[in-house]
Amino acid sequence: MSGTALAPARAGLAAAMRWEERVQRGAHPLVYPAIRALRHRGPVVRVPGIGVVVSDAATARAVLLDTEHFSKVGPGSPSDLWTPVLGPSVLLNMEGADHARLRRALSGLFTPRAVRDLVAVSVPDVLAGLAPRLLAGERVDLVAQTATMAGTVICAMTGLPPTDSAVRDAMTAAQSVVGLVRLHRRSLTPTQVRHARAVLARLSAPARDAYRAGDPSTVPGRMRELGLSEDEALGAVGAFVLTGTETIQSFVPRLVALAADTGWLDRLLAAGSESGHDAALRGRVVEEALRVTAPTPAMLRSVRAGTTVGDVRVRAGDRVVVATVSCCKDAGPFDPDAPVDPAVRHLWFGAGPHFCLGMPLALAQVDAVLDALRPVAAAGRSLEVTDRAVARGVLIPAYRSLVVRAREAA
């Protein structure tokens, strides 16, 4: 390819990376640049008041895999944030045999087939009008559209009937809890805990009813069928609602923006989700966008026993902050054709026994949106971003709005 032909591609990539920086800084204007600056001081750095910060992917993976020395339970770990809200028996704040037992019990709900069925039942009506609206010349805000889809999935998981008001209320409730968390905060205040518990109590009421009814067509009823106690089922529902909501609402618009800015969007929308070359292309683009956006900007662990992280000595009770955003972004700019570094692969979903159980559900929702947009490409049209705004003060970096329209393909 000539230098003249390469120039637009390079300009698009530069623009895409600039927008990603704006999204990150909009969410965390102080913490994000501070975390990114730490990597210049070394792959592992002890920061007073924060903990031992890991910016190297291979070291991060080693920490996540080493459950003998590092735990999600203990000082500075996720349990400090979530146990007061969700109770002691959710995957977010468990280790060892109890964690393995609950994960095994839940795993059947999150196989690729199970989540495809859940999404196929809950979201088609939400997405059915997406391509027709675009092909009719309407401009669509993908952030709002994705939020509606995510809220509908929340309703399916909690047993709420997915009316417009229920979807909006469920989404607002989940966001109000997730919005309390900050990367620099070790725990929630008593007032925040009370608010979060009150919100989850409202969300959990229909889930409790569904569990007690034992209807296997509902997620809580299926959990009962799998042998989970009522507390375990409600805690699991709450955890998946809180951790999955912001992630999917953040990622889908950022995926579309990245692909549009870098010239990949037409190919992405033309690709299918079934097996074959097209599915492989879609998978590469989605996975690369997950790496660049790093939907989990940081992961926390508490040190169980003295050891070393890189060349930094740690002792029991220390806090380790895995700076996932640095580990992932430092592998290079967005490039679906580039080989995948094994140390980085899927790191944004964790590693080892705590690898994200909800990953198939997240990817099924991504596929649902891309499938809903595919008729735009099939009609010989291109999707372009006409307007966007960055979200401020959120936990998971995101666009506040991303408006797209269909135009004649170049």
Coordinates of C-alpha atoms in Angstrom, one line a residue:
M1 CA 0.0 0.0 0.0
S2 CA 1.4 3.4 -0.9
G3 CA 2.1 6.2 1.6
T4 CA -0.7 8.2 0.1
A5 CA -3.2 5.3 0.7
L6 CA -1.9 4.7 4.2
A7 CA -2.4 8.3 5.3
P8 CA -6.2 8.1 5.8
A9 CA -5.8 4.9 7.7
R10 CA -3.2 6.3 10.0
A11 CA -5.3 9.5 10.5
G12 CA -8.3 7.3 11.4
L13 CA -6.3 5.2 13.9
A14 CA -4.9 8.4 15.5
A15 CA -8.4 9.8 15.8
A16 CA -9.7 6.6 17.3
M17 CA -7.0 6.5 20.0
R18 CA -7.6 10.2 20.8
W19 CA -11.3 9.5 21.4
E20 CA -10.5 6.5 23.6
E21 CA -8.2 8.8 25.7
R22 CA -11.1 11.2 26.0
V23 CA -13.4 8.5 27.1
Q24 CA -11.0 7.2 29.7
R25 CA -10.2 10.7 31.1
G26 CA -13.9 11.6 31.2
A27 CA -14.5 8.7 33.5
H28 CA -11.4 9.2 35.7
P29 CA -9.8 12.6 35.0
L30 CA -7.2 12.2 37.8
V31 CA -6.9 8.4 38.4
Y32 CA -6.5 7.4 34.8
P33 CA -3.5 9.6 33.9
A34 CA -1.9 8.7 37.2
I35 CA -2.2 5.0 36.5
R36 CA -0.9 5.4 33.0
A37 CA 2.0 7.5 34.3
L38 CA 3.0 4.8 36.8
R39 CA 4.1 2.4 34.1
H40 CA 7.0 4.7 33.3
R41 CA 8.3 4.1 36.8
G42 CA 8.3 0.3 36.3
P43 CA 6.1 -2.7 35.7
V44 CA 5.4 -3.0 39.4
V45 CA 5.3 0.0 41.7
R46 CA 4.3 0.5 45.3
V47 CA 2.2 3.6 45.8
P48 CA 1.5 4.8 49.4
G49 CA -2.2 4.7 50.2
I50 CA -3.1 2.8 47.0
G51 CA -1.1 -0.4 47.0
V52 CA 1.3 -2.3 44.7
V53 CA 0.3 -1.3 41.1
V54 CA 1.0 -3.8 38.3
S55 CA 1.2 -2.5 34.8
D56 CA 2.8 -5.5 33.0
A57 CA 0.5 -8.1 31.5
A58 CA 2.6 -11.2 32.2
T59 CA 3.1 -10.2 35.9
A60 CA -0.7 -9.4 36.1
R61 CA -1.6 -12.8 34.8
A62 CA 0.8 -14.5 37.3
V63 CA -0.9 -12.6 40.2
L64 CA -4.4 -13.6 39.0
L65 CA -3.4 -17.2 38.6
D66 CA -1.7 -17.4 42.0
T67 CA -4.5 -18.0 44.5
E68 CA -2.1 -19.2 47.1
H69 CA -0.7 -15.8 47.6
F70 CA -3.4 -13.5 46.3
S71 CA -7.1 -13.4 47.1
K72 CA -10.4 -11.6 46.3
V73 CA -11.1 -11.7 50.0
G74 CA -9.1 -9.6 52.6
P75 CA -7.9 -6.0 53.1
G76 CA -8.2 -3.9 50.0
S77 CA -9.9 -6.7 47.9
P78 CA -13.3 -6.7 46.1
S79 CA -14.9 -8.2 49.2
D80 CA -14.4 -4.8 51.0
L81 CA -16.7 -3.2 48.4
W82 CA -19.3 -5.9 47.7
T83 CA -19.8 -8.0 50.8
P84 CA -21.7 -5.3 52.7
V85 CA -24.0 -4.9 49.6
L86 CA -24.4 -8.4 48.2
G87 CA -23.6 -10.6 51.2
P88 CA -20.8 -13.1 51.6
S89 CA -21.9 -15.7 49.1
V90 CA -21.3 -14.2 45.6
L91 CA -18.5 -15.1 43.2
L92 CA -17.1 -11.6 43.5
N93 CA -16.0 -12.1 47.1
M94 CA -15.3 -15.8 47.5
E95 CA -12.3 -18.1 47.3
G96 CA -11.4 -21.7 47.5
A97 CA -13.9 -24.6 47.7
D98 CA -17.0 -22.5 48.3
H99 CA -16.2 -20.4 45.3
A100 CA -15.5 -23.5 43.1
R101 CA -18.8 -25.1 44.3
L102 CA -20.9 -22.0 43.5
R103 CA -19.2 -21.4 40.2
R104 CA -19.8 -25.0 39.1
A105 CA -23.5 -24.6 40.1
L106 CA -23.8 -21.4 38.0
S107 CA -21.8 -22.5 35.0
G108 CA -24.7 -24.2 33.3
L109 CA -26.5 -20.8 33.1
F110 CA -23.6 -19.2 31.2
T111 CA -22.7 -21.6 28.5
P112 CA -22.7 -20.1 25.0
R113 CA -26.0 -21.9 24.1
A114 CA -27.7 -20.9 27.4
V115 CA -26.9 -17.2 27.0
R116 CA -27.8 -17.2 23.3
D117 CA -31.2 -18.6 24.3
L118 CA -31.6 -15.9 27.1
V119 CA -30.7 -13.1 24.7
A120 CA -32.8 -14.5 21.9
V121 CA -35.8 -14.6 24.1
S122 CA -35.3 -11.2 25.8
V123 CA -33.9 -8.7 23.3
P124 CA -35.2 -9.3 19.7
D125 CA -38.1 -6.9 20.1
V126 CA -35.8 -4.2 21.5
L127 CA -33.4 -4.4 18.5
A128 CA -35.9 -5.3 15.7
G129 CA -36.4 -1.7 14.6
L130 CA -32.7 -0.7 14.7
A131 CA -31.8 -1.4 11.1
P132 CA -35.1 -0.2 9.6
R133 CA -34.9 3.1 11.4
L134 CA -31.3 3.6 10.1
L135 CA -32.3 2.6 6.6
A136 CA -35.2 5.0 6.7
G137 CA -32.7 7.8 7.3
E138 CA -33.1 8.2 11.1
R139 CA -30.2 8.9 13.3
V140 CA -29.9 6.6 16.3
D141 CA -28.1 7.0 19.6
L142 CA -26.4 3.6 20.2
V143 CA -25.8 4.4 23.8
A144 CA -29.5 4.7 24.5
Q145 CA -30.2 1.6 22.3
T146 CA -27.6 -0.5 24.2
A147 CA -28.9 0.7 27.5
T148 CA -32.4 -0.5 26.6
M149 CA -31.1 -3.9 25.6
A150 CA -29.0 -4.2 28.8
G151 CA -32.0 -3.2 30.9
T152 CA -34.2 -5.8 29.2
V153 CA -31.6 -8.5 30.0
I154 CA -31.7 -7.3 33.7
C155 CA -35.4 -7.8 33.6
A156 CA -35.0 -11.3 32.3
M157 CA -32.4 -12.1 35.0
T158 CA -34.4 -10.7 37.9
G159 CA -37.9 -11.9 36.8
L160 CA -39.3 -8.4 36.0
P161 CA -41.6 -8.2 33.0
P162 CA -39.8 -6.1 30.4
T163 CA -42.1 -3.1 30.1
D164 CA -40.6 0.2 29.1
S165 CA -40.8 1.6 32.6
A166 CA -39.4 -1.6 34.1
V167 CA -36.4 -1.5 31.8
R168 CA -35.6 2.1 32.5
D169 CA -36.1 1.7 36.2
A170 CA -33.9 -1.4 36.3
M171 CA -31.1 0.3 34.3
T172 CA -31.2 3.4 36.5
A173 CA -31.2 1.4 39.7
A174 CA -28.2 -0.7 38.6
Q175 CA -26.3 2.4 37.4
S176 CA -26.9 4.2 40.7
V177 CA -25.2 1.4 42.6
V178 CA -22.2 1.0 40.2
G179 CA -21.8 4.7 40.1
L180 CA -20.8 4.7 43.8
V181 CA -17.6 2.8 43.1
R182 CA -14.4 4.6 42.3
L183 CA -11.0 3.1 41.4
H184 CA -9.4 4.8 44.4
R185 CA -12.0 3.9 46.9
R186 CA -11.5 0.8 49.1
S187 CA -15.0 0.6 50.5
L188 CA -18.4 2.3 50.4
T189 CA -19.6 4.6 53.1
P190 CA -22.4 3.4 55.4
T191 CA -24.8 5.8 53.6
Q192 CA -23.8 4.3 50.2
V193 CA -24.1 0.8 51.5
R194 CA -27.7 1.5 52.7
H195 CA -28.6 3.0 49.3
A196 CA -27.1 0.1 47.4
R197 CA -28.9 -2.5 49.6
A198 CA -32.2 -0.7 49.2
V199 CA -31.8 -0.6 45.4
L200 CA -30.9 -4.3 45.3
A201 CA -33.8 -5.1 47.5
R202 CA -36.1 -3.6 45.0
L203 CA -34.4 -5.3 42.1
S204 CA -34.4 -8.6 44.0
A205 CA -38.0 -8.7 44.9
P206 CA -39.2 -10.2 41.6
A207 CA -36.2 -12.5 41.6
R208 CA -37.1 -13.8 45.1
D209 CA -40.7 -14.5 43.8
A210 CA -39.4 -16.3 40.8
Y211 CA -37.0 -18.4 42.9
R212 CA -39.7 -19.4 45.3
A213 CA -42.1 -20.2 42.4
G214 CA -39.4 -22.5 41.0
D215 CA -40.2 -21.7 37.4
P216 CA -37.2 -23.1 35.4
S217 CA -38.0 -20.6 32.5
T218 CA -36.7 -17.8 34.8
V219 CA -33.1 -17.4 35.8
P220 CA -33.8 -17.4 39.5
G221 CA -36.0 -20.5 39.1
R222 CA -33.3 -22.2 37.1
M223 CA -30.8 -21.4 39.9
R224 CA -33.1 -23.1 42.4
E225 CA -33.3 -26.1 40.1
L226 CA -29.5 -26.2 40.1
G227 CA -29.4 -26.4 43.9
L228 CA -28.5 -22.9 44.9
S229 CA -30.0 -21.5 48.1
E230 CA -32.2 -18.5 47.9
D231 CA -29.5 -16.2 49.3
E232 CA -26.9 -17.6 46.8
A233 CA -29.4 -17.1 43.9
L234 CA -30.3 -13.6 44.8
G235 CA -26.6 -12.7 45.4
A236 CA -25.6 -14.1 42.1
V237 CA -28.4 -12.2 40.3
G238 CA -27.3 -9.0 42.0
A239 CA -23.7 -9.5 41.1
F240 CA -24.3 -10.2 37.5
V241 CA -26.7 -7.3 37.2
L242 CA -24.2 -4.9 38.7
T243 CA -21.0 -6.1 37.0
G244 CA -22.6 -6.7 33.5
T245 CA -24.8 -3.6 33.1
E246 CA -22.1 -0.9 32.8
T247 CA -19.7 -3.2 30.9
I248 CA -22.1 -3.9 28.0
Q249 CA -23.4 -0.3 27.8
S250 CA -19.9 1.0 27.7
F251 CA -18.5 -1.5 25.2
V252 CA -20.9 -1.7 22.3
P253 CA -20.8 2.1 21.4
R254 CA -17.0 2.1 21.9
L255 CA -16.7 -0.9 19.6
V256 CA -18.7 0.8 16.9
A257 CA -16.8 4.0 17.3
L258 CA -13.4 2.3 17.1
A259 CA -14.4 0.3 14.1
A260 CA -15.8 3.4 12.4
D261 CA -12.8 5.6 13.1
T262 CA -10.4 2.9 11.8
G263 CA -12.3 1.8 8.7
W264 CA -13.3 -1.6 10.1
L265 CA -17.0 -1.0 10.6
D266 CA -18.3 -2.0 7.1
R267 CA -16.4 -5.4 7.4
L268 CA -17.5 -5.9 11.0
L269 CA -21.2 -5.3 10.1
A270 CA -21.0 -7.5 7.0
A271 CA -19.6 -10.4 9.1
G272 CA -21.9 -13.0 10.7
S273 CA -21.9 -14.7 14.1
E274 CA -22.0 -18.2 12.8
S275 CA -18.9 -20.4 12.1
G276 CA -16.6 -19.6 9.3
H277 CA -14.3 -16.8 8.0
D278 CA -16.9 -14.0 8.7
A279 CA -17.4 -15.2 12.3
A280 CA -13.6 -15.3 12.8
L281 CA -13.3 -11.8 11.5
R282 CA -16.0 -10.5 13.8
G283 CA -14.4 -12.3 16.7
R284 CA -11.0 -10.7 16.0
V285 CA -12.5 -7.2 15.8
V286 CA -14.5 -7.6 18.9
E287 CA -11.6 -9.1 20.9
E288 CA -9.2 -6.4 19.8
A289 CA -11.8 -3.7 20.7
L290 CA -12.1 -5.4 24.2
R291 CA -8.3 -5.2 24.6
V292 CA -8.1 -1.5 23.6
T293 CA -11.1 -0.4 25.7
A294 CA -10.2 -2.6 28.7
P295 CA -13.8 -2.9 30.1
T296 CA -12.4 -3.7 33.6
P297 CA -9.8 -0.9 34.1
A298 CA -8.4 -2.4 37.3
M299 CA -8.6 -5.5 39.4
L300 CA -7.9 -5.8 43.1
R301 CA -6.3 -8.6 45.1
S302 CA -5.3 -8.9 48.8
V303 CA -2.0 -10.5 49.6
R304 CA -2.6 -13.7 51.6
A305 CA 1.1 -14.6 52.2
G306 CA 4.4 -12.9 51.7
T307 CA 5.9 -13.2 48.2
T308 CA 7.2 -11.0 45.4
V309 CA 5.3 -9.2 42.6
G310 CA 7.9 -8.6 39.9
D311 CA 10.8 -7.3 41.9
V312 CA 8.6 -5.8 44.7
R313 CA 8.3 -7.6 48.0
V314 CA 4.7 -7.8 49.4
R315 CA 3.4 -9.1 52.7
A316 CA 0.1 -10.4 54.0
G317 CA -2.5 -7.6 54.0
D318 CA -1.0 -5.6 51.2
R319 CA -3.2 -4.6 48.4
V320 CA -2.4 -5.3 44.7
V321 CA -3.9 -3.2 42.0
V322 CA -3.7 -4.8 38.6
A323 CA -3.9 -1.9 36.2
T324 CA -5.6 -3.8 33.4
V325 CA -6.0 -0.7 31.3
S326 CA -2.2 -0.3 31.1
C327 CA -1.6 -4.0 30.6
C328 CA -4.0 -4.1 27.7
K329 CA -3.4 -0.8 26.0
D330 CA 0.4 -1.1 26.0
A331 CA 0.1 -4.1 23.6
G332 CA -0.4 -1.5 20.9
P333 CA -3.1 0.5 19.1
F334 CA -6.2 -1.0 17.7
D335 CA -5.3 -3.6 15.0
P336 CA -7.4 -6.7 14.5
D337 CA -4.8 -8.1 12.1
A338 CA -2.0 -8.1 14.6
P339 CA -1.0 -11.3 16.4
V340 CA -2.4 -11.6 20.0
D341 CA 0.1 -11.5 22.8
P342 CA -0.7 -14.6 25.0
A343 CA -0.1 -12.6 28.2
V344 CA -2.7 -10.1 27.2
R345 CA -5.4 -12.4 25.7
H346 CA -8.7 -12.1 27.5
L347 CA -6.9 -10.4 30.5
W348 CA -9.7 -7.8 30.6
F349 CA -12.0 -10.7 31.8
G350 CA -9.4 -11.9 34.4
A351 CA -7.6 -15.2 34.6
G352 CA -7.7 -18.5 36.5
P353 CA -10.5 -19.5 38.8
H354 CA -12.0 -16.0 38.8
F355 CA -12.1 -15.6 35.0
C356 CA -15.4 -13.8 34.2
L357 CA -18.2 -16.3 34.2
G358 CA -20.5 -13.8 32.5
M359 CA -18.2 -13.4 29.4
P360 CA -20.5 -15.5 27.2
L361 CA -23.5 -13.4 28.1
A362 CA -21.6 -10.1 27.3
L363 CA -20.5 -11.5 24.0
A364 CA -24.0 -12.7 23.2
Q365 CA -25.3 -9.2 23.7
V366 CA -22.6 -7.8 21.5
D367 CA -23.5 -10.3 18.8
A368 CA -27.2 -9.4 19.1
V369 CA -26.4 -5.7 18.4
L370 CA -24.1 -6.5 15.5
D371 CA -26.7 -8.9 14.0
A372 CA -29.3 -6.2 14.3
L373 CA -27.1 -3.8 12.4
R374 CA -26.1 -6.3 9.7
P375 CA -29.0 -5.4 7.4
V376 CA -27.5 -2.0 7.0
A377 CA -24.4 -3.5 5.4
A378 CA -26.5 -6.0 3.4
A379 CA -28.4 -3.1 1.9
G380 CA -25.1 -1.7 0.6
R381 CA -25.0 1.1 3.1
S382 CA -22.3 2.2 5.6
L383 CA -22.8 3.3 9.2
E384 CA -21.1 6.5 10.2
V385 CA -20.8 8.3 13.5
T386 CA -22.3 11.8 13.3
D387 CA -22.1 12.9 16.9
R388 CA -20.7 11.7 20.2
A389 CA -20.2 12.9 23.8
V390 CA -18.1 11.4 26.6
A391 CA -19.6 10.3 29.9
R392 CA -18.2 12.0 33.0
G393 CA -17.7 10.5 36.4
V394 CA -18.6 6.9 35.7
L395 CA -16.9 3.8 36.8
I396 CA -16.6 2.1 33.4
P397 CA -15.4 4.6 30.8
A398 CA -18.1 5.2 28.2
Y399 CA -19.8 7.5 25.7
R400 CA -22.7 9.5 27.0
S401 CA -24.1 9.4 23.5
L402 CA -23.0 8.0 20.1
V403 CA -25.2 9.0 17.3
V404 CA -25.0 7.0 14.0
R405 CA -26.7 7.1 10.6
A406 CA -26.7 5.0 7.5
R407 CA -25.2 6.5 4.3
E408 CA -24.4 5.3 0.8
A409 CA -21.2 3.1 0.9
A410 CA -18.1 4.6 -0.5

